Coordinates of C-alpha atoms in Angstrom, one line a residue:
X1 CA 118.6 65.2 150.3
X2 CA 115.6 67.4 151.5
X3 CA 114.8 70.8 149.9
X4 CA 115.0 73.5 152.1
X5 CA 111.6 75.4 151.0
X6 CA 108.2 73.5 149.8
X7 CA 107.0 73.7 145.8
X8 CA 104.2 75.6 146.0
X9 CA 102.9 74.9 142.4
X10 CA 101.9 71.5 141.3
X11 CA 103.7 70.1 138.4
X12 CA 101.3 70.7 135.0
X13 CA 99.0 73.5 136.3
X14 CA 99.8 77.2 137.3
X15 CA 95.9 77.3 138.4
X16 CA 97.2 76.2 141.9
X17 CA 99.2 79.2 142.9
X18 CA 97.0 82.6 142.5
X19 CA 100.0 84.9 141.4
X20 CA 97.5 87.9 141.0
X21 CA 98.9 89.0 144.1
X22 CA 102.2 90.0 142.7
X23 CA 100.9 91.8 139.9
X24 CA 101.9 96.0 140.0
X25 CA 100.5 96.8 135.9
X26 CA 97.7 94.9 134.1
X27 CA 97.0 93.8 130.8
X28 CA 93.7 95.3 129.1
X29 CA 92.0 94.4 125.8
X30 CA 91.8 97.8 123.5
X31 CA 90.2 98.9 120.3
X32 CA 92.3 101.2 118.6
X33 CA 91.3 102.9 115.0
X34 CA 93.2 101.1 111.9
X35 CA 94.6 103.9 109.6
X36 CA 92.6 102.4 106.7
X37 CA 89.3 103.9 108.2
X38 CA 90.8 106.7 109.6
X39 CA 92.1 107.9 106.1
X40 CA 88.6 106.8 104.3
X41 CA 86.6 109.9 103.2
X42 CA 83.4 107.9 103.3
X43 CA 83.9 106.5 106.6
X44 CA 83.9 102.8 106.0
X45 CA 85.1 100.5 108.7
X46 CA 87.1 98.8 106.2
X47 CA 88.9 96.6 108.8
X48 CA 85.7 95.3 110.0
X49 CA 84.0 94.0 106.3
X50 CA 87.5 92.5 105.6
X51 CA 87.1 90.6 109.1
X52 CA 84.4 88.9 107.1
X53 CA 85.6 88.7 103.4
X54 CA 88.5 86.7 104.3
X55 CA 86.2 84.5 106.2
X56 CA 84.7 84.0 102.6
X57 CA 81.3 85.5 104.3
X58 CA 80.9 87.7 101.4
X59 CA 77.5 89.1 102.2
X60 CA 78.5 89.4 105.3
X61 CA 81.4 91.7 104.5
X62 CA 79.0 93.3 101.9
X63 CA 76.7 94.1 104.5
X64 CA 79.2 96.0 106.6
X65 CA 80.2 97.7 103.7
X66 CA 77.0 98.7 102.7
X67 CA 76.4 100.2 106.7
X68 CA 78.3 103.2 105.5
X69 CA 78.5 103.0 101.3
X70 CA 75.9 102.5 99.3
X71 CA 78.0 102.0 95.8
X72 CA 80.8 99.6 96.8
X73 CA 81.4 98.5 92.6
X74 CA 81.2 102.2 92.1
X75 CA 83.9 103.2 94.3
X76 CA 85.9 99.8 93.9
X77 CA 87.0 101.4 90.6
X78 CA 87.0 105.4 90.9
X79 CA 88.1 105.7 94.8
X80 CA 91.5 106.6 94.5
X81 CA 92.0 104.8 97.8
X82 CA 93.6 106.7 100.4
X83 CA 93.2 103.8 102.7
X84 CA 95.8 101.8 100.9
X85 CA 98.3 104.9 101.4
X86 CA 97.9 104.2 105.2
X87 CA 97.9 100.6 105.7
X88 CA 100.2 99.7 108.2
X89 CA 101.0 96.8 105.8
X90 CA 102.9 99.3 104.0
X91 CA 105.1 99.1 105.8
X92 CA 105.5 95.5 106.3
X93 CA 106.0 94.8 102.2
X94 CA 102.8 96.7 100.0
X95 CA 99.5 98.2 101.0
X96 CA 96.6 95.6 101.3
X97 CA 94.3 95.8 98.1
X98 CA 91.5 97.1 99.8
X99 CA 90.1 98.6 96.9
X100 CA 90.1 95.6 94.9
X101 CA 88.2 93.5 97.9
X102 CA 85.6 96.2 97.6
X103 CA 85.1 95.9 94.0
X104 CA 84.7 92.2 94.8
X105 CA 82.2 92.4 96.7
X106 CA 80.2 95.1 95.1
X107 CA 80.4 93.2 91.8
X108 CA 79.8 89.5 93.7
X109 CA 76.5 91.5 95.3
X110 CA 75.1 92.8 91.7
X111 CA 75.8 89.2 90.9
X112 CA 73.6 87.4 93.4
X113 CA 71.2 90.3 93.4
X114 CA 71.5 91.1 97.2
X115 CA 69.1 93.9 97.9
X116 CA 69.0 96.4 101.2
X117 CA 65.9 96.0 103.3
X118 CA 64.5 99.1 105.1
X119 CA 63.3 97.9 108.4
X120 CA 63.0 101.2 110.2
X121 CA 59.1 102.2 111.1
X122 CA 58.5 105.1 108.7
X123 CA 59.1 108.4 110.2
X124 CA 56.2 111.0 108.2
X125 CA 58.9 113.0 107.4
X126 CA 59.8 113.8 104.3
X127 CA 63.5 115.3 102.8
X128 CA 64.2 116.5 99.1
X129 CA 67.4 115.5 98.0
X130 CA 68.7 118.4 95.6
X131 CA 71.1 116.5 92.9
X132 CA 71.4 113.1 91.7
X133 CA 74.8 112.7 92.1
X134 CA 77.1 110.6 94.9
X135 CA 77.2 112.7 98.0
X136 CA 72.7 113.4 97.5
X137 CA 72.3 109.1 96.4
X138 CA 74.1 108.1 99.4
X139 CA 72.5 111.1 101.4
X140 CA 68.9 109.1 99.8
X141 CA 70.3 106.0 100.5
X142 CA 70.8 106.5 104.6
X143 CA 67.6 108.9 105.3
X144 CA 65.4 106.0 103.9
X145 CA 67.2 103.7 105.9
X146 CA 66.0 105.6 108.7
X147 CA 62.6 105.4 107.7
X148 CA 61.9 108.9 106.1
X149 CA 59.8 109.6 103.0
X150 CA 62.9 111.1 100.1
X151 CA 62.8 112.4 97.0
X152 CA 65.6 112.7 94.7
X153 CA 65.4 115.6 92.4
X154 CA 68.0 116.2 89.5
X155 CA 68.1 118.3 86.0
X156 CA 69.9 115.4 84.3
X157 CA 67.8 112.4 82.6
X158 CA 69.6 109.8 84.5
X159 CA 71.2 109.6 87.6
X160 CA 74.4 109.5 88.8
X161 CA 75.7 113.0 88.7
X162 CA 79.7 112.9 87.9
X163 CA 79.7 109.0 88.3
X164 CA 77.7 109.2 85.1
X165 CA 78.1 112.2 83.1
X166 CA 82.1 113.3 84.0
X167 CA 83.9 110.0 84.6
X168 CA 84.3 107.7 81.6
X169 CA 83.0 104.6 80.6
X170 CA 86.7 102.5 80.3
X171 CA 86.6 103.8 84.2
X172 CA 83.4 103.1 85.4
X173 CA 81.2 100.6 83.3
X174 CA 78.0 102.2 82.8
X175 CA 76.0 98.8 83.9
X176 CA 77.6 98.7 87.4
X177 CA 76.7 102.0 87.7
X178 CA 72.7 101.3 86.6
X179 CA 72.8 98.1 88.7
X180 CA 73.7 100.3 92.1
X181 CA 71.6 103.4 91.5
X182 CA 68.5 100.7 90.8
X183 CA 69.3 99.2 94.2
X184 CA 68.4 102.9 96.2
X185 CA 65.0 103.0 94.1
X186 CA 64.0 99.2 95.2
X187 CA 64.3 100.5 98.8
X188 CA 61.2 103.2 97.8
X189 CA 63.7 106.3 97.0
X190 CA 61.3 108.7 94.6
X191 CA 63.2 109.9 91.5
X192 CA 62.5 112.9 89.6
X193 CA 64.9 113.7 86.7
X194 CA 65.0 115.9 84.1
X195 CA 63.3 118.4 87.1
X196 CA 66.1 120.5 88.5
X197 CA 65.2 122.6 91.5
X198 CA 64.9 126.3 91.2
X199 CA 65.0 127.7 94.8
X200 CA 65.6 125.4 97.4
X201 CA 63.4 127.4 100.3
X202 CA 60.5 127.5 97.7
X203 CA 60.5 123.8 97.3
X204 CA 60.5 123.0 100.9
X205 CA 58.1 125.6 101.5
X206 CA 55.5 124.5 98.9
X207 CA 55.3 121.1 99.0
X208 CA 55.7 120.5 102.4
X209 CA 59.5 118.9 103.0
X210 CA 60.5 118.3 106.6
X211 CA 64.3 118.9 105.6
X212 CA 66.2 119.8 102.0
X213 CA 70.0 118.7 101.3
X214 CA 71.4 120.4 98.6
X215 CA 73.8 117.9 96.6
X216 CA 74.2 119.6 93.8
X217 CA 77.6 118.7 91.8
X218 CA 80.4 120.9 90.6
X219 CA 79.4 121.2 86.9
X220 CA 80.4 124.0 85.5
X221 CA 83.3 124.9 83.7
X222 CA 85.9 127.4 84.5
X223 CA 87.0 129.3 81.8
X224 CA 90.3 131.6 81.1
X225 CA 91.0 134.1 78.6
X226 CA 93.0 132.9 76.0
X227 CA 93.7 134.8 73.0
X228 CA 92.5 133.0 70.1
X229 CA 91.3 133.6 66.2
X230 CA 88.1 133.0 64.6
X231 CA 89.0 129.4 63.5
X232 CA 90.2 128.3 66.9
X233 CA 88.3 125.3 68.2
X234 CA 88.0 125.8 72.3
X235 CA 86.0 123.1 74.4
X236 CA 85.7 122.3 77.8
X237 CA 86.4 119.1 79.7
X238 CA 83.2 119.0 81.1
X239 CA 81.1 119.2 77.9
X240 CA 83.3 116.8 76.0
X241 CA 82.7 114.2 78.7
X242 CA 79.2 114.9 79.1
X243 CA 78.8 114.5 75.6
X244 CA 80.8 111.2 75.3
X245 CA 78.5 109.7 78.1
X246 CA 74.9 111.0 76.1
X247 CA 76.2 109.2 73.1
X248 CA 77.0 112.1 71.1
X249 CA 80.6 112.6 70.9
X250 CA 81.9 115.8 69.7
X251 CA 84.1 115.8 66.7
X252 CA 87.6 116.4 68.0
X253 CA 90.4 116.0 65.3
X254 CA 93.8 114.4 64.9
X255 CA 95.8 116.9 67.4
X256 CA 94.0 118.1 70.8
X257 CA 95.6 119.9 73.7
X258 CA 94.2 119.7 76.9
X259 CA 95.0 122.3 79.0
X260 CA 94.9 121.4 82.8
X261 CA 96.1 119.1 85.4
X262 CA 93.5 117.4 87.2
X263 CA 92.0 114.0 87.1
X264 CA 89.4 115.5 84.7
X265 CA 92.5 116.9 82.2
X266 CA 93.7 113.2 82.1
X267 CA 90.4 111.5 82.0
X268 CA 89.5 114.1 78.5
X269 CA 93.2 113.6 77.0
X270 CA 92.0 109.7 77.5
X271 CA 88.9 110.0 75.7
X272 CA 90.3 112.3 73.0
X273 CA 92.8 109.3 71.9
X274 CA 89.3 106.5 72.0
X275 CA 87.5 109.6 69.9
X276 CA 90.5 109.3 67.4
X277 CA 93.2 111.1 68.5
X278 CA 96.7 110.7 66.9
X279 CA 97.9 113.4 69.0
X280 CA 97.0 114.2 72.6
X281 CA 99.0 116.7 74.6
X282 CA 98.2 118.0 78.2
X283 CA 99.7 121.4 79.0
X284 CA 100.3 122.0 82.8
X285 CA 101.8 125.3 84.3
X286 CA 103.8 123.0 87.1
X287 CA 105.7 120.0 87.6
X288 CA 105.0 116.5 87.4
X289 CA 105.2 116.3 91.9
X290 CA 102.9 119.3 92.0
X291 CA 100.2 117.9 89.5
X292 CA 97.1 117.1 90.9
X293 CA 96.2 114.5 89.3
X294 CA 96.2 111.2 90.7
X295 CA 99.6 109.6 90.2
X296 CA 97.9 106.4 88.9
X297 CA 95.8 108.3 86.2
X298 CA 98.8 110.2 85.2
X299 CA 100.5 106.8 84.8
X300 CA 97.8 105.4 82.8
X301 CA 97.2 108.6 80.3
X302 CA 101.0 108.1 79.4
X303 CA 100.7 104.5 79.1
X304 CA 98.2 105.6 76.2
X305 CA 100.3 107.6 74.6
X306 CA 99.2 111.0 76.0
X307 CA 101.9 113.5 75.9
X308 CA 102.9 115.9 79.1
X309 CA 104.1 119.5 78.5
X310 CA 104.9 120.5 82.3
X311 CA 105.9 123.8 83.1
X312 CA 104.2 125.1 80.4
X313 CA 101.0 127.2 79.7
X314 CA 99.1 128.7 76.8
X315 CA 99.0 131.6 75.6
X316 CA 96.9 131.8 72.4
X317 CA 95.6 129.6 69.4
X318 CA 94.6 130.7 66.3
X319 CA 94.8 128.5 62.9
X320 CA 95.6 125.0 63.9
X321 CA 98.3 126.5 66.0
X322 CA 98.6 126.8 70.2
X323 CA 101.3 128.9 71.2
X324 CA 102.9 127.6 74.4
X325 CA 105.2 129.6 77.1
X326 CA 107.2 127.8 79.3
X327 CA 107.4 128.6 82.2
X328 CA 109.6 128.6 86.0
X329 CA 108.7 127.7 89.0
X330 CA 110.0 130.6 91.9
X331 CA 111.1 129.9 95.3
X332 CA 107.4 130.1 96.9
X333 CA 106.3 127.0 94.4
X334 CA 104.1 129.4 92.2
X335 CA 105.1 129.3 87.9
X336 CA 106.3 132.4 86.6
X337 CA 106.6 133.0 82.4
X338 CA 110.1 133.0 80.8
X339 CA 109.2 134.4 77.9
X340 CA 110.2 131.3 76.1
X341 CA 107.5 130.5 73.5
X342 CA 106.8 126.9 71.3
X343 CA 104.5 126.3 68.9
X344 CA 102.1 122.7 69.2
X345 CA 99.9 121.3 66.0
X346 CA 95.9 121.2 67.4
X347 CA 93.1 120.7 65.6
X348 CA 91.1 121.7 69.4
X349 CA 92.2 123.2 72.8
X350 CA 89.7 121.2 75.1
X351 CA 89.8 123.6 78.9
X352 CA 89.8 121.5 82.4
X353 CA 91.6 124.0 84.5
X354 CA 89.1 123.3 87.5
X355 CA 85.1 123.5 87.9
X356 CA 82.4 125.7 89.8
X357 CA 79.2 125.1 91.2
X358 CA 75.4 126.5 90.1
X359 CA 74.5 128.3 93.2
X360 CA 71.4 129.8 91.8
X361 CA 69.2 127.4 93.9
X362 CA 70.3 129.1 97.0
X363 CA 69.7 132.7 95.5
X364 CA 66.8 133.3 97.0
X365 CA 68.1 132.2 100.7
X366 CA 69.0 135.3 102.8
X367 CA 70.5 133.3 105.4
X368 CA 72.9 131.2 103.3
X369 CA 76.8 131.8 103.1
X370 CA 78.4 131.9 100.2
X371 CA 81.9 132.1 100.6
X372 CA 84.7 131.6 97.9
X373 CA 81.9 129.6 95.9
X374 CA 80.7 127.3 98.6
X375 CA 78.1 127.1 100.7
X376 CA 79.0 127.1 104.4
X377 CA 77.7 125.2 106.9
X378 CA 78.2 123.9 110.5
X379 CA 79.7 120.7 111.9
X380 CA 76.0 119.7 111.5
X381 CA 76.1 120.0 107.7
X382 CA 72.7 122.9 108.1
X383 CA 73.4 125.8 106.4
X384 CA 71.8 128.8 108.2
X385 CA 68.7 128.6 107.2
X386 CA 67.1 126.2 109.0
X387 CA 66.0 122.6 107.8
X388 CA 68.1 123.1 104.7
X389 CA 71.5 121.2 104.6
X390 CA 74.7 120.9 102.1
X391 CA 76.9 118.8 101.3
X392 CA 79.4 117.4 98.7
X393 CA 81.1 119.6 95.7
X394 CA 78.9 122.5 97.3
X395 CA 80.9 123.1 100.8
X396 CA 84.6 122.9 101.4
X397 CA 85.7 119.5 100.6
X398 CA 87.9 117.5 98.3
X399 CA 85.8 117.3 95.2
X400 CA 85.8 113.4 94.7
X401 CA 83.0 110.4 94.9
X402 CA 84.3 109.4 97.8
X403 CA 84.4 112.3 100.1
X404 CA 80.9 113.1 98.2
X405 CA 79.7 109.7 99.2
X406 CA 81.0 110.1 103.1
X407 CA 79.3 113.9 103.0
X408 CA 75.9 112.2 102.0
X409 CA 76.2 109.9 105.2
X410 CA 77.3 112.3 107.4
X411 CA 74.3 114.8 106.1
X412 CA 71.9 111.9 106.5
X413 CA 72.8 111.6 109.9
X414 CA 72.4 114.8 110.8
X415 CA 69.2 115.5 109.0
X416 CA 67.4 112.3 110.9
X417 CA 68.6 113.9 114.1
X418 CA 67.2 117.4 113.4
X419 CA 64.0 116.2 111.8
X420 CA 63.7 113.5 115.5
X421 CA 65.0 116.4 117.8
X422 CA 67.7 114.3 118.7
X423 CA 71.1 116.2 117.1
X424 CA 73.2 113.5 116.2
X425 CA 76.4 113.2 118.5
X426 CA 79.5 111.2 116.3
X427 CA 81.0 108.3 118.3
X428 CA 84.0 109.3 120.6
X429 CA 87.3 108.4 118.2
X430 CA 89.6 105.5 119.1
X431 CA 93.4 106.0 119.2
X432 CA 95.1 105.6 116.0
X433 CA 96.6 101.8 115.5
X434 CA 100.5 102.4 114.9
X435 CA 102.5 100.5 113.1
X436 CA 105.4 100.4 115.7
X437 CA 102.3 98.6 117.9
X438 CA 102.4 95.2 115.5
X439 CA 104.3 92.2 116.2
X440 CA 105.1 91.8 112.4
X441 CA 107.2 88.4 112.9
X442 CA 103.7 86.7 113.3
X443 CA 102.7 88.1 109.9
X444 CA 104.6 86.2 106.5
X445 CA 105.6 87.9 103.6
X446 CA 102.6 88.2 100.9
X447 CA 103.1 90.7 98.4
X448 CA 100.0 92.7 97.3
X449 CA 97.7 90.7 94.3
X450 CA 97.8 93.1 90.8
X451 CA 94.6 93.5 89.3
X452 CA 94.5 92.4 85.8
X453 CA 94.7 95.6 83.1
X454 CA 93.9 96.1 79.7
X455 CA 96.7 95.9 77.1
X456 CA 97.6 99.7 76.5
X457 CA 97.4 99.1 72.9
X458 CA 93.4 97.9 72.8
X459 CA 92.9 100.8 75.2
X460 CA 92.4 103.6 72.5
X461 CA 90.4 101.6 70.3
X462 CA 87.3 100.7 72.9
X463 CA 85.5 102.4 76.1
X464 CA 86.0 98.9 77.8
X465 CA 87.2 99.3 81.4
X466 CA 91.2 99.4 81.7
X467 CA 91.1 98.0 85.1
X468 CA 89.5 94.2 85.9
X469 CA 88.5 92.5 88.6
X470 CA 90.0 89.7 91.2
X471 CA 88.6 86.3 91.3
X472 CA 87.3 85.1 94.3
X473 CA 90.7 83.1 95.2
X474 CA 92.5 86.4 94.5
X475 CA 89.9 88.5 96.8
X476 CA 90.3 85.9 99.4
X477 CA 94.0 86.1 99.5
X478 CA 94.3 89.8 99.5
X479 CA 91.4 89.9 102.2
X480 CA 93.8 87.7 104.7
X481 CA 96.8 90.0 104.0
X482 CA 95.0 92.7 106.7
X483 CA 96.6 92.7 109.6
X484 CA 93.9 93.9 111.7
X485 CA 96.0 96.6 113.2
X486 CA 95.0 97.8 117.0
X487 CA 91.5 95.2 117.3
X488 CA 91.5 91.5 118.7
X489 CA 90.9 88.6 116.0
X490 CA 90.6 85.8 118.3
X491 CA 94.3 84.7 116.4
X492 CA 94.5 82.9 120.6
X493 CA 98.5 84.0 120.6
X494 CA 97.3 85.8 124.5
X495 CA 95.6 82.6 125.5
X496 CA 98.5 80.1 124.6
X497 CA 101.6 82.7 126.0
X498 CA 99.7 83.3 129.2
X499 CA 102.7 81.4 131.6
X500 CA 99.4 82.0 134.3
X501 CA 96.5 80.0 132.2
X502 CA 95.0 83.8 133.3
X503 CA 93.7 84.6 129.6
X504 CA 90.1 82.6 129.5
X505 CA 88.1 82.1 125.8
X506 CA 84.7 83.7 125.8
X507 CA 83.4 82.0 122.3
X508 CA 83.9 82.9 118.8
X509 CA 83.5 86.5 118.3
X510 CA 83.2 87.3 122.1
X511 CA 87.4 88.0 122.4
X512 CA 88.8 86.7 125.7
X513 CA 89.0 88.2 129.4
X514 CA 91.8 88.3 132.3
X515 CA 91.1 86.5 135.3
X516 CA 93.0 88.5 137.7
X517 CA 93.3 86.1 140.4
X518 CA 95.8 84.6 138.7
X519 CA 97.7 87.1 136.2
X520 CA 100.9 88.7 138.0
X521 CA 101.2 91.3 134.8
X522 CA 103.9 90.1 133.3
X523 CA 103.4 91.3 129.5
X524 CA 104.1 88.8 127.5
X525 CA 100.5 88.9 126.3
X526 CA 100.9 92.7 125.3
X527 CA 105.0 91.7 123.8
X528 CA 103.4 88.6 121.7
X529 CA 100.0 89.9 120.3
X530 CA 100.4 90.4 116.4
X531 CA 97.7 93.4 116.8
X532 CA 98.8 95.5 119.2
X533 CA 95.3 94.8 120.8
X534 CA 96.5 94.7 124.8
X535 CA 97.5 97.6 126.6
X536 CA 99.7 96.9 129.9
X537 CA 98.4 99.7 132.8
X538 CA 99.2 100.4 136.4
X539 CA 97.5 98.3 138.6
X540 CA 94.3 100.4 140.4
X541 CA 95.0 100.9 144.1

């Protein structure tokens, strides 16, 4: 029996039948912005060095890293890793470890001694970094990158700021530290410590700075008035920890209450019970939800048998004796006393009820803000006077090593443009990678790798870190668990699919392409990528 219409298409190949003709929406490749380096205070395009680690190109990945953060096994153990909060994995069963892949890799590069080279042409310019702490290191770190001349001033003997001198050893180990601040003075950084800076105009004035970028770190102490007797021991937070990290720890007794709420409240209650501590209580005027501490530090201070008093605040010590009030919290959120009093056993109140900055090096700049104890600056990081720039705990920011870290690149890149004439313009944002985007039934179930801790009960006896490492097989699985939301990884779902053989291979790393003559839009590229990496649009007419 004869057909009553021809086949137009040969059996085995669509190639003979140009369907582009049909087509009313196309497919497009996109790049949309994970959430992990959206939500990353120090900028890192985490998707992209975790391309590589699960490759098992570790320098590779290292390298990337190191593109935005100069102290990856710094930060893989004291960020508090909002990019895990926002994975998209999340979502899918737990967060990827992200932070733990960056400790990897940090450690693996202090390992194999992997150094930064500075291939930019010097510049003549010279900056003066004003604190030795993260956000003025990384600040260092990226202007010699670009080839200028920088010197690192800092009143401390060693540097590190708060990495060294407020964060504790069973934290961050004191040799990673070393190992990562050595690596910025290999690339030519000049250190002067134990020099602090007086008057930042005068400096830049008098020995001839192109630029200045104040870095200086919240180290001061607030204080509150608190009744208290002659034989009342008070400390603060700061001073203890300070004094921990010099080698001279102060003498604290059997019973200490810490009064505060912070990460620096828990991190002192911590220490107090490795100083000897039977007794470690912290005393915080809200609730547990509105504490804010990190929820992970909390859980750690409790595992080591630190005591919470919530809704509770103090109102005097005298003798051995802290009188506590308890207190309510109103409708507005804000604790109110109840009049309600208890009596708590402490041999010392230590204070860590928030900290200031020493603004005294801006004192004798006219033109600089000072507004609710920060410097203010532009969107260029300059304060107004000119050449002179801020960054870190001194301008309105979270008051952590990470955002400190990402202020010192930003700042970098701000200060190369000024000193070139050449303001630096950011890059134009991508849109934010959805979850509702993936095609999760291409990803299987792997449930997040747990880092290995320290039993709780050899905790109070040693500075040792609490938190380990992964081993490479570890880092390598937790690497492959991204699901590299919103950007192409070449996984070829598009190019098998493609019902048109329209989706053509450029190479590794060079994606793919549509040839048009032959894809009549049909979507199921855009339905069946895992990423969420094609975009279907109208057709141009």
């Amino acid at each position: 029996m004869r057909l009553p219409f021809a086949i137009t298409l040969q059996a085995g190949s669509s190639l003979a039948n140009k369907t582009g003709a049909w087509r009313t929406e196309r497919p497009v490749y996109v790049d949309r912005l994970p959430p992990c380096n959206d939500a990353c205070p120090a900028g890192e395009n985490v998707q992209g060095w975790l391309y590589h680690a699960e490759s098992g190109d570790y320098e590779t990945a290292w390298r990337k890293l190191m593109a935005d953060n100069p102290f990856p096994a710094v930060m893989g153990r004291v960020c508090y890793h909002p990019c895990q909060t926002a994975c998209n994995r999340g979502q899918l069963d737990e967060a990827v470890g992200i932070n733990a892949v960056e400790r990897f890799l940090g450690d693996e590069a202090i390992r194999r001694g992997w150094s930064v080279p500075v291939t930019a042409a010097p510049s003549g310019r010279r900056v003066l970094v004003v604190g030795a702490g993260p956000s003025g290191l990384a600040a260092a770190y990226h202007l010699r990158l670009a080839g200028h001349e920088v010197t690192v001033r800092d009143g401390a003997a060693r540097a590190g700021g708060m990495m060294r001198y407020g964060i504790p050893a069973y934290r961050l180990a004191r040799d990673v530290l070393d190992a990562e601040v050595a690596r910025i003075a290999a690339m030519g950084v000049t250190f002067e410590l134990s020099r602090p800076v007086v008057d930042a105009g005068a400096a830049m004035r008098s020995e001839g700075f192109d630029a200045v970028f104040l870095a200086v770190g919240a180290q001061l102490s607030r204080r509150t008035d608190i009744p208290a007797g002659d034989s009342a021991r008070i400390l603060d937070a700061l001073h203890v920890l300070r004094d921990v990290a010099t080698g001279e720890p102060p003498q604290l007794g059997r019973r200490v209450v810490v009064y505060g709420g912070g990460n620096t409240a828990m991190d002192v209650a911590r220490t107090a019970r490795r100083l000897g501590a039977t007794e470690a209580v912290v005393v915080y005027r809200r609730t547990r939800e509105r504490m804010p501490a990190q929820p992970f530090e909390v859980a750690e201070a409790e595992q080591e048998g630190v005591r919470m008093r919530w809704l509770s605040t103090i109102a005097a010590a005298d003798g051995g004796r802290v009188t506590v009030e308890k207190m309510r919290l109103d409708e507005t959120g804000f604790p109110r006393p109840t009049g309600e009093y208890e009596e708590l056993a402490a041999d010392a109140v230590v204070l860590a009820i928030g900290q200031d900055v020493d603004r005294s090096v801006v004192a004798g700049l006219p033109e600089v803000s000072v507004e609710d104890g920060v410097v203010q600056v532009g969107s260029d990081m300059m304060t107004g006077e000119p050449g002179i720039f801020a960054g870190g705990d001194m301008v309105p920011s979270p008051r952590t090593v990470t955002a400190a870290v990402g202020h010192g690149k930003q700042a970098a890149r701000h200060i190369d443009g000024w000193l070139r004439g050449q303001p630096y313009v950011p890059p134009p944002r991508h849109p934010l990678a959805s979850f509702d985007r993936l095609n999760t039934w291409y990803y299987s179930d792997a449930p997040a790798t747990v880092r290995p801790t320290l039993d709780a009960v050899r905790r109070v006896d040693t500075f040792d870190e609490v938190v380990g490492g992964l081993d490479e097989g570890s880092a390598l699985f937790e690497a492959r668990r991204c699901l590299s939301c919103g950007n192409c990884f070449e996984c070829d779902n598009c190019f098998g699919v493609c019902p048109d053989n329209a989706v053509r291979k450029l190479g590794p790393g060079e994606r793919y392409a549509i040839d048009l003559d032959f894809c009549k839009g049909c979507g199921i590229c855009v339905t069946e990528c895992p990423c969420g990496a094609i975009d279907l649009v109208p057709e141009e007419t």
